[in-house]
Structures are given as C-alpha cells and as structure tokens.
CSV table of C-alpha atoms and ligand atoms in Angstrom, one decimal:
chain,number,residue,atom,x,y,z
A,1,GLU,CA,7.7,-2.9,21.8
A,2,SER,CA,7.8,-5.3,19.0
A,3,GLN,CA,3.9,-5.9,19.2
A,4,LEU,CA,4.8,-9.5,18.4
A,5,ASN,CA,2.5,-12.4,19.5
A,6,PRO,CA,4.7,-15.0,21.2
A,7,ASN,CA,1.7,-17.6,20.7
A,8,TYR,CA,2.4,-17.7,16.8
A,9,SER,CA,5.5,-19.6,16.4
A,10,PHE,CA,7.1,-21.8,13.3
A,11,ASP,CA,6.6,-25.0,15.7
A,12,ASN,CA,2.6,-24.4,15.6
A,13,PHE,CA,2.8,-23.3,11.8
A,14,LEU,CA,2.1,-26.7,10.5
A,15,GLU,CA,3.8,-27.2,7.4
A,16,GLY,CA,2.1,-28.7,4.4
A,17,ASP,CA,2.2,-28.5,0.3
A,18,SER,CA,0.1,-25.2,0.4
A,19,ASN,CA,2.5,-23.4,2.5
A,20,ARG,CA,5.9,-25.1,2.2
A,21,LEU,CA,7.5,-22.5,0.0
A,22,ALA,CA,6.5,-19.4,2.3
A,23,ARG,CA,7.3,-21.2,5.5
A,24,SER,CA,10.6,-22.1,4.4
A,25,ALA,CA,11.3,-18.6,3.0
A,26,GLY,CA,10.3,-17.3,6.2
A,27,LEU,CA,12.6,-19.6,8.2
A,28,ALA,CA,15.3,-18.5,5.8
A,29,VAL,CA,14.6,-14.8,6.6
A,30,ALA,CA,14.4,-15.5,10.2
A,31,ASN,CA,18.0,-17.1,10.4
A,32,LYS,CA,19.6,-14.4,8.2
A,33,PRO,CA,17.4,-11.0,8.6
A,34,GLY,CA,18.3,-9.0,5.8
A,35,GLY,CA,21.0,-11.1,4.5
A,36,THR,CA,19.2,-13.2,1.7
A,37,SER,CA,17.6,-12.3,-1.5
A,38,PHE,CA,13.9,-12.5,0.2
A,39,ASN,CA,14.0,-8.9,0.9
A,40,PRO,CA,10.9,-7.8,1.1
A,41,LEU,CA,9.5,-11.0,1.7
A,42,LEU,CA,6.1,-10.6,0.7
A,43,ILE,CA,3.4,-13.5,1.8
A,44,PHE,CA,0.0,-13.3,0.2
A,45,GLY,CA,-2.9,-15.5,0.2
A,46,GLY,CA,-6.7,-15.6,1.1
A,47,VAL,CA,-8.3,-14.6,4.3
A,48,GLY,CA,-7.6,-17.3,7.1
A,49,LEU,CA,-4.7,-18.9,5.6
A,50,GLY,CA,-1.9,-18.1,8.1
A,51,LYS,CA,-0.5,-14.6,7.0
A,52,THR,CA,-0.7,-13.2,10.3
A,53,HIS,CA,0.6,-16.1,11.9
A,54,LEU,CA,3.7,-16.7,9.7
A,55,ALA,CA,4.5,-12.9,9.7
A,56,HIS,CA,4.5,-13.2,13.7
A,57,SER,CA,6.4,-16.5,13.7
A,58,ILE,CA,9.3,-15.0,11.7
A,59,GLY,CA,9.6,-11.8,14.0
A,60,VAL,CA,9.3,-14.2,17.2
A,61,GLU,CA,12.1,-16.3,15.6
A,62,ILE,CA,14.2,-13.4,14.9
A,63,LYS,CA,13.9,-11.9,18.5
A,64,ASP,CA,14.7,-15.2,19.8
A,65,LYS,CA,18.0,-15.7,17.7
A,66,TYR,CA,19.0,-12.0,17.6
A,67,PRO,CA,17.9,-10.4,21.2
A,68,GLU,CA,19.6,-7.2,20.2
A,69,LYS,CA,18.0,-6.4,16.9
A,70,THR,CA,14.7,-4.1,17.0
A,71,VAL,CA,11.6,-6.0,15.4
A,72,LEU,CA,8.4,-4.4,14.9
A,73,TYR,CA,5.2,-6.0,13.6
A,74,ILE,CA,2.3,-3.6,12.8
A,75,SER,CA,-0.7,-3.8,10.4
A,76,ALA,CA,-1.0,-1.6,7.5
A,77,GLU,CA,-3.9,-0.1,9.1
A,78,LYS,CA,-2.3,1.1,12.0
A,79,PHE,CA,0.7,2.2,10.4
A,80,THR,CA,-1.8,4.7,8.4
A,81,GLN,CA,-3.4,5.9,11.5
A,82,GLN,CA,-0.1,6.9,13.1
A,83,TYR,CA,1.2,8.4,9.6
A,84,ILE,CA,-1.9,10.5,9.6
A,85,GLU,CA,-1.5,11.5,13.2
A,86,SER,CA,2.0,12.4,12.6
A,87,VAL,CA,0.7,14.8,9.8
A,88,LYS,CA,-1.8,16.4,12.0
A,89,LYS,CA,0.6,17.0,14.8
A,90,ASN,CA,3.6,17.9,12.5
A,91,THR,CA,5.7,15.0,13.5
A,92,ARG,CA,6.2,13.5,10.2
A,93,ASN,CA,9.8,13.6,10.1
A,94,ASP,CA,9.7,11.8,13.8
A,95,PHE,CA,7.7,9.0,12.2
A,96,ILE,CA,9.8,8.6,9.4
A,97,HIS,CA,12.8,8.6,11.6
A,98,PHE,CA,11.5,6.1,13.9
A,99,TYR,CA,10.7,3.6,11.2
A,100,GLN,CA,13.8,4.0,9.4
A,101,LEU,CA,15.7,2.8,12.9
A,102,ILE,CA,14.2,-0.8,12.9
A,103,ASP,CA,16.1,-3.6,12.0
A,104,VAL,CA,12.9,-6.0,11.0
A,105,LEU,CA,9.9,-4.2,9.9
A,106,ILE,CA,6.7,-6.5,9.4
A,107,ILE,CA,3.9,-4.8,8.0
A,108,ASP,CA,0.6,-7.0,7.6
A,109,ASP,CA,-2.0,-6.2,5.1
A,110,VAL,CA,-0.5,-3.7,2.9
A,111,GLN,CA,-3.5,-4.1,0.6
A,112,PHE,CA,-4.9,-1.5,3.2
A,113,PHE,CA,-2.5,0.9,1.4
A,114,SER,CA,-4.7,0.9,-1.9
A,115,GLY,CA,-5.5,4.2,-2.7
A,116,LYS,CA,-3.7,6.1,0.2
A,117,SER,CA,-1.1,7.8,-1.7
A,118,GLY,CA,0.6,9.8,1.4
A,119,THR,CA,0.9,6.6,3.4
A,120,GLN,CA,2.5,4.9,0.1
A,121,ASP,CA,5.0,7.8,-0.4
A,122,VAL,CA,6.1,7.8,3.3
A,123,PHE,CA,6.0,3.9,3.2
A,124,PHE,CA,8.4,4.2,0.0
A,125,HIS,CA,11.0,6.2,1.6
A,126,ILE,CA,11.2,4.2,4.7
A,127,PHE,CA,11.3,1.0,2.4
A,128,ASN,CA,14.3,2.6,0.9
A,129,HIS,CA,16.1,3.5,3.5
A,130,LEU,CA,15.8,0.1,5.2
A,131,HIS,CA,16.6,-2.0,2.1
A,132,GLN,CA,19.6,0.3,1.5
A,133,ASN,CA,20.8,-0.5,4.9
A,134,GLY,CA,20.6,-4.3,4.8
A,135,LYS,CA,17.5,-4.2,7.1
A,136,GLN,CA,14.5,-6.9,6.6
A,137,VAL,CA,11.4,-5.8,5.4
A,138,ILE,CA,8.3,-8.4,5.6
A,139,LEU,CA,5.0,-7.9,4.0
A,140,THR,CA,1.7,-9.7,3.9
A,141,SER,CA,-1.1,-8.9,1.5
A,142,ASP,CA,-4.2,-10.7,0.3
A,143,LYS,CA,-3.0,-10.5,-3.3
A,144,ALA,CA,-0.2,-10.9,-5.2
A,145,PRO,CA,1.6,-7.8,-6.3
A,146,VAL,CA,0.3,-8.3,-9.9
A,147,ASP,CA,-2.9,-8.1,-8.6
A,148,MET,CA,-2.8,-5.2,-6.3
A,149,GLN,CA,-5.0,-2.3,-7.1
A,150,ASP,CA,-4.4,1.4,-6.6
A,151,ILE,CA,-0.9,1.1,-5.2
A,152,GLU,CA,2.0,3.2,-7.0
A,153,GLN,CA,4.0,1.6,-9.7
A,154,ARG,CA,7.2,2.5,-7.9
A,155,LEU,CA,6.1,0.7,-4.7
A,156,LEU,CA,4.7,-2.3,-6.9
A,157,SER,CA,8.3,-2.9,-8.0
A,158,ARG,CA,9.9,-2.8,-4.6
A,159,PHE,CA,7.5,-5.4,-3.4
A,160,LYS,CA,8.4,-7.6,-6.3
A,161,TRP,CA,12.3,-7.1,-5.6
A,162,GLY,CA,12.4,-10.0,-2.9
A,163,LEU,CA,10.2,-13.0,-3.0
A,164,SER,CA,6.3,-13.1,-3.1
A,165,ALA,CA,5.2,-16.6,-1.5
A,166,GLU,CA,1.7,-17.7,-1.8
A,167,LEU,CA,-0.2,-19.3,1.2
A,168,GLN,CA,-2.9,-21.5,-0.7
A,169,SER,CA,-5.8,-23.3,1.0
A,170,PRO,CA,-4.3,-26.4,2.9
A,171,ASP,CA,-4.6,-29.7,1.5
A,172,TYR,CA,-6.6,-32.7,3.4
A,173,GLU,CA,-3.6,-34.1,5.1
A,174,THR,CA,-2.4,-30.6,6.2
A,175,ARG,CA,-6.1,-29.7,7.3
A,176,ILE,CA,-5.9,-33.3,9.5
A,177,SER,CA,-2.6,-32.3,11.1
A,178,ILE,CA,-4.0,-28.9,12.2
A,179,LEU,CA,-7.0,-30.1,14.0
A,180,LYS,CA,-4.9,-33.1,15.5
A,181,ASN,CA,-2.4,-30.3,16.6
A,182,ARG,CA,-5.0,-28.3,18.2
A,183,LEU,CA,-6.8,-31.4,19.8
A,184,TYR,CA,-3.2,-32.1,21.1
A,185,ARG,CA,-2.4,-28.9,22.5
A,186,ASP,CA,-5.9,-28.6,24.3
A,187,GLY,CA,-5.3,-32.1,25.9
A,188,VAL,CA,-8.6,-33.4,24.2
A,189,GLU,CA,-9.0,-36.6,22.2
A,190,MET,CA,-11.5,-37.1,19.6
A,191,PRO,CA,-12.4,-40.2,17.4
A,192,ASP,CA,-10.9,-40.0,13.6
A,193,GLU,CA,-14.2,-40.2,12.3
A,194,ILE,CA,-14.8,-36.6,13.9
A,195,ILE,CA,-11.4,-35.1,12.8
A,196,ASN,CA,-12.0,-36.4,9.2
A,197,CYS,CA,-15.4,-34.9,9.1
A,198,VAL,CA,-14.3,-31.4,9.9
A,199,ALA,CA,-11.4,-31.7,7.3
A,200,GLN,CA,-13.6,-33.0,4.6
A,201,ASN,CA,-16.0,-30.4,4.9
A,202,ILE,CA,-13.9,-27.1,5.8
A,203,LYS,CA,-11.4,-26.7,3.0
A,204,THR,CA,-10.6,-23.2,2.2
A,205,ASN,CA,-9.9,-21.4,5.7
A,206,VAL,CA,-7.8,-22.4,8.6
A,207,ARG,CA,-9.5,-20.0,10.7
A,208,GLU,CA,-12.7,-21.7,10.1
A,209,LEU,CA,-11.1,-25.2,10.4
A,210,GLU,CA,-10.0,-24.0,14.0
A,211,GLY,CA,-13.3,-22.4,14.8
A,212,ALA,CA,-15.2,-25.7,14.3
A,213,ILE,CA,-12.9,-27.7,16.3
A,214,ILE,CA,-12.7,-25.3,19.3
A,215,SER,CA,-16.3,-25.5,18.9
A,216,LEU,CA,-16.4,-29.3,19.4
A,217,ILE,CA,-13.8,-29.1,22.2
A,218,ALA,CA,-16.1,-26.6,23.8
A,219,GLN,CA,-19.1,-28.7,23.5
A,220,SER,CA,-17.1,-31.6,25.0
A,221,SER,CA,-15.2,-30.0,27.8
A,222,PHE,CA,-17.9,-27.4,29.2
A,223,ASN,CA,-21.1,-29.0,28.3
A,224,HIS,CA,-19.9,-32.3,28.9
A,225,LYS,CA,-21.6,-33.4,25.7
A,226,GLU,CA,-20.6,-36.6,23.8
A,227,VAL,CA,-19.1,-35.7,20.5
A,228,THR,CA,-20.7,-37.5,17.8
A,229,LEU,CA,-20.8,-37.5,14.1
A,230,GLU,CA,-23.9,-36.0,14.0
A,231,LEU,CA,-23.1,-33.1,16.6
A,232,ALA,CA,-19.9,-32.5,14.2
A,233,GLN,CA,-21.8,-32.4,10.9
A,234,GLN,CA,-24.2,-29.8,12.8
A,235,VAL,CA,-21.1,-27.5,13.8
A,236,VAL,CA,-19.3,-27.8,10.4
A,237,GLU,CA,-22.8,-26.9,8.6
A,238,LYS,CA,-23.0,-23.8,10.7
A,239,PHE,CA,-19.4,-22.8,10.0
A,240,VAL,CA,-19.9,-23.5,6.0
A,241,LYS,CA,-23.4,-22.0,5.7
A,242,ASN,CA,-21.7,-19.0,7.7
A,243,THR,CA,-19.3,-18.2,5.1
A,244,LYS,CA,-21.4,-19.0,1.9
A,245,ARG,CA,-24.0,-16.4,3.2
A,246,GLU,CA,-22.3,-13.7,1.1
A,247,VAL,CA,-25.0,-14.4,-1.5
A,248,SER,CA,-28.1,-13.1,0.0
A,249,ILE,CA,-31.4,-13.0,-2.0
A,250,ASP,CA,-31.0,-9.3,-2.0
A,251,TYR,CA,-27.8,-9.6,-3.5
A,252,ILE,CA,-29.0,-12.3,-6.2
A,253,GLN,CA,-32.2,-9.9,-7.0
A,254,LYS,CA,-29.6,-6.7,-7.3
A,255,VAL,CA,-27.6,-8.7,-10.0
A,256,ILE,CA,-29.9,-10.3,-12.0
A,257,SER,CA,-31.8,-6.6,-12.2
A,258,GLU,CA,-28.4,-5.2,-13.4
A,259,TYR,CA,-27.6,-8.0,-15.7
A,260,PHE,CA,-31.3,-7.4,-17.4
A,261,SER,CA,-31.1,-3.5,-17.2
A,262,MET,CA,-33.9,-3.3,-15.0
A,263,ASP,CA,-34.4,-2.1,-11.6
A,264,VAL,CA,-35.2,-4.4,-8.6
A,265,GLU,CA,-38.9,-3.0,-8.2
A,266,THR,CA,-39.5,-3.8,-11.8
A,267,LEU,CA,-38.2,-7.7,-11.3
A,268,GLN,CA,-40.6,-7.8,-8.1
A,269,SER,CA,-43.7,-6.2,-9.9
A,270,LYS,CA,-46.8,-8.0,-10.8
A,271,THR,CA,-46.2,-7.7,-14.6
A,272,ARG,CA,-46.6,-10.6,-16.7
A,273,LYS,CA,-44.4,-9.2,-19.4
A,274,ARG,CA,-42.3,-12.1,-20.6
A,275,HIS,CA,-38.8,-11.0,-20.1
A,276,ILE,CA,-39.5,-9.6,-16.5
A,277,VAL,CA,-41.2,-12.8,-15.5
A,278,GLN,CA,-38.2,-14.9,-16.6
A,279,ALA,CA,-35.6,-12.5,-14.8
A,280,ARG,CA,-37.9,-13.1,-11.6
A,281,GLN,CA,-37.9,-16.7,-12.2
A,282,LEU,CA,-34.3,-16.8,-12.5
A,283,ALA,CA,-33.8,-14.7,-9.1
A,284,MET,CA,-35.8,-17.3,-7.3
A,285,PHE,CA,-34.1,-20.1,-9.0
A,286,PHE,CA,-30.7,-18.8,-7.9
A,287,ALA,CA,-32.0,-18.1,-4.1
A,288,LYS,CA,-32.9,-21.6,-4.2
A,289,LYS,CA,-29.5,-22.8,-5.4
A,290,TYR,CA,-27.4,-20.5,-3.3
A,291,THR,CA,-29.0,-19.7,-0.5
A,292,LYS,CA,-30.6,-22.0,2.5
A,293,ALA,CA,-33.6,-20.1,2.7
A,294,SER,CA,-36.9,-21.7,2.2
A,295,LEU,CA,-39.2,-21.7,-0.7
A,296,ALA,CA,-41.8,-19.8,1.4
A,297,SER,CA,-39.0,-17.0,2.4
A,298,ILE,CA,-37.6,-17.0,-1.1
A,299,GLY,CA,-41.0,-16.2,-2.5
A,300,SER,CA,-41.9,-13.6,0.2
A,301,GLN,CA,-38.6,-11.7,-0.4
A,302,ILE,CA,-38.9,-11.7,-4.2
A,303,GLY,CA,-42.2,-9.6,-4.7
A,304,LYS,CA,-44.4,-11.3,-2.1
A,305,ARG,CA,-44.9,-14.4,-3.9
A,306,ASP,CA,-45.9,-18.1,-2.1
A,307,HIS,CA,-43.9,-21.1,-2.1
A,308,ALA,CA,-45.7,-22.8,-5.0
A,309,THR,CA,-44.8,-19.9,-7.3
A,310,VAL,CA,-40.9,-20.3,-6.2
A,311,LEU,CA,-41.4,-24.0,-7.0
A,312,HIS,CA,-43.0,-23.5,-10.3
A,313,ALA,CA,-40.0,-20.9,-11.1
A,314,CYS,CA,-37.3,-23.2,-10.4
A,315,LYS,CA,-39.1,-25.8,-12.7
A,316,THR,CA,-39.5,-23.5,-15.6
A,317,VAL,CA,-36.0,-22.5,-15.4
A,318,ASP,CA,-34.9,-26.2,-15.3
A,319,ASN,CA,-37.1,-26.6,-18.4
A,320,LEU,CA,-35.8,-23.6,-20.4
A,321,ALA,CA,-32.3,-24.6,-19.5
A,322,GLU,CA,-32.7,-27.7,-22.0
A,323,THR,CA,-34.8,-26.5,-24.5
A,324,ASP,CA,-33.7,-22.6,-24.7
A,325,LYS,CA,-30.1,-21.9,-25.8
A,326,GLN,CA,-30.3,-18.3,-25.1
A,327,PHE,CA,-31.7,-18.8,-21.7
A,328,ARG,CA,-29.2,-21.5,-21.0
A,329,LYS,CA,-26.7,-18.6,-21.4
A,330,TYR,CA,-28.3,-16.4,-19.0
A,331,ILE,CA,-27.8,-19.1,-16.4
A,332,ASP,CA,-24.3,-19.6,-17.2
A,333,ASP,CA,-23.6,-16.2,-17.2
A,334,LEU,CA,-25.1,-15.7,-13.7
A,335,ASN,CA,-23.9,-18.8,-12.3
A,336,LYS,CA,-20.5,-17.2,-12.8
A,337,LYS,CA,-21.3,-14.2,-10.7
A,338,PHE,CA,-22.9,-16.1,-7.7
A,339,ALA,CA,-20.6,-19.1,-7.6
A,340,GLN,CA,-17.4,-18.9,-5.6
B,1,ADP,P1,-4.8,-14.3,7.6
B,1,ADP,O1,-3.7,-13.7,8.2
B,1,ADP,O2,-4.0,-15.1,6.7
B,1,ADP,O3,-5.9,-14.1,7.5
B,1,ADP,P2,-4.2,-16.0,10.3
B,1,ADP,O4,-2.8,-15.8,10.4
B,1,ADP,O5,-5.1,-15.2,11.1
B,1,ADP,O6,-4.6,-15.7,8.5
B,1,ADP,O7,-4.5,-17.4,10.6
B,1,ADP,C1,-6.1,-17.7,10.8
B,1,ADP,C2,-5.7,-18.9,12.0
B,1,ADP,O8,-5.4,-20.1,11.3
B,1,ADP,C3,-4.9,-18.7,12.9
B,1,ADP,O9,-5.3,-19.0,14.4
B,1,ADP,C4,-3.8,-19.6,12.7
B,1,ADP,O10,-2.9,-19.8,14.0
B,1,ADP,C5,-4.3,-20.7,12.0
B,1,ADP,N1,-3.2,-21.3,11.0
B,1,ADP,C6,-3.2,-20.9,9.8
B,1,ADP,N2,-2.3,-21.4,9.2
B,1,ADP,C7,-2.0,-22.4,9.9
B,1,ADP,C8,-0.8,-23.7,9.8
B,1,ADP,N3,-0.3,-24.0,8.7
B,1,ADP,N4,-0.7,-24.3,10.9
B,1,ADP,C9,-1.4,-24.2,12.1
B,1,ADP,N5,-2.3,-22.9,12.3
B,1,ADP,C10,-2.5,-22.4,11.3
B,2,MG,MG1,-4.4,-11.6,8.8
C-alpha cells in the first residue's frame, strides 16, 4: 500500500510564482524518479502552503507513469512510531530492510525527526542505501535545512545534496485561482466581489483560504443563504481571528513580566510602584492591540481592573511613546515579540 491520496494531484495543485520552482521540480522528479539531480527533493514552507499536497502529487504521478515502482508516502511521525515499535519487538533489521526495498520514499514533515537520534540514525542508513541505488527520496519540512534544529549534521548535509525548494505564501492571483478552482470543482458560482474579498483577507495559508470558501459554499448550498459580501466578511474575519489568537492576554502578560524581570502576580498587583504600573499599562495596551478582547475583559484579566483603567492605560502608553525615548524602546522591543 502506497498510502497515497489520489485527490492530491498536479492538476489541482495550482501554479503561481509562490510555488513554481517546487512544483516544476516535483514534476521533473515524477517524470524521472531517481534520475534527476533533485535527490533528495526537499520541499519546505510554512503550515498550510501545500507541502503534503505536492508530495502526494509527485507520488501519484509516479505511480501513474511507472506502475511497477513501489512508492511509499509516510509522515515522519508515523515512521518514528514504526521504528520505535520495531526496536521493542526486536525487528529493527526488518524495518530497515523494508524501507531499503522502496523505489520512491516520501517522508512528510521531517522536522519531526528533531532530537530523535535513534530515528535519525536509522533514516540515515536507509537514505544512503536508497540514494546509492538510484532510488528517489522526497522530503517535506516546515523549515529550510539551514534552519533545522537538533538534526545531526550528517543528515542535514544529505538533505542539502539534492534540491531544497520553498513553497511561499501564494500571491493574490494564485489565491484567486485556488478559490475559483474550488468553486468550479464543487459546481458552485459566486460573484467576483465575494471571491476578491476572501482572497484579499486570507493571505498566508491555503488551508484557511479553502476553509473560508468551503464555509461559504456550505452556507449557500445547505443553508440556502444568499452569499452576500457581509456574510463573506464575517466568515473571513472568523478565519483571520482564529489564527491571530496565538497572542493571548495570558501570553502578553507572561512576555511583559519576563521582559521586566518580574512575575505575573507582581504585574497584576495593586502596587503603585512606577515601573510595575508601566508594565501593567503596557500589558493592557498590547492586549488591546493584539487581541479582540473588550476593554472590560482585558481589565478583568489583568489584575481585575475596570474598562476605564484600561482606556487610561492605553492613552498613557500612547503619550509616553511620544515623549519618553526609553519607553518608546520598550514598545518597539515588545512589538517585535507580538507582531507576526
Ligand atoms: P501543508 O502540508 O504545507 O501544511 P497541505 O498540503 O496540507 O499544506 O495544503 C493545505 C490545503 O491547501 C490542502 O487542502 C491543499 O490541497 C491546498 N493547497 C495548497 N496549495 C495549493 C495549490 N497551489 N493549489 C491548490 N490547492 C492547494
Ligand atoms: Mg502537511
């Protein structure tokens, strides 16, 4: 069993500037597995940018062109589990042997190997065997090899032997084509202004882009709701909000306390000591800036204050930012920690 998902194909992996290199390299590999200098082919990029989709597409295409070749797709996590299991059962050699017989090995999310020296070691041996025998290895990762942490040097250097191709966030045109393609496949029509609204607001993640359009398709086909611009904006906002949620009020308090070397209880306390008051005011200011929480909710989470106190804090921070150079530096430093 190849574990390939036939729904992920080159046909529905839409091309754009953001993915052209990776996509073309993938096609080249699919045409001549093991026979190009792209070995291994390492596809890297942020979450939701199409690494898994592209990896499957390559495998699916190879299976189509070369039915006799054995192709295997596996996540690095599952590979690791299998390996650990084999050690427990004393079947480590069978495990290695199994993988050494594969013609095209696709391992998804190899950043998962970080810090797992046993798995890295066994993969190193499998990799060498496959590579020496002209077999194709395809890897994906959320980082470029140079940025990978806790991966042995000898393995990192192997990762760099072939081609590392990045998947970047799709540009506007590509986002539009992805949305239109999805609508077309689902046989749903939507006005351009709706499509543009989604494409303008969801920029950094194809999975979210698809999520938003799927949600609108569902509203229109199951709820028989007319998809208005207003509804599109609501849906989009929900998606954007959900992803920005990583910066929570708790997180803000933690970062600011650390920055000023105090603990969170001190930051929240009733004291009027100037540097503590300022830290607290900064926490309120950043909570307003980076979360969707109301002033009242910010106040209650930062030392049980009321909304007027939060408002006052935000004004004070604005004023100090203009008049106090040192304070301006605090804001700049902290902004860097929260901005994404
Ligand atoms: P990753 O593995 O990088 O987190 P996925 O491969 O799971 O991302 O992709 C997320 C979703 O976005 C999938 O549904 C995938 O089909 C879709 N997708 C990503 N890139 C494209 C593209 N260029 N064209 C069409 N769909 C895409
Ligand atoms: Mg993936």
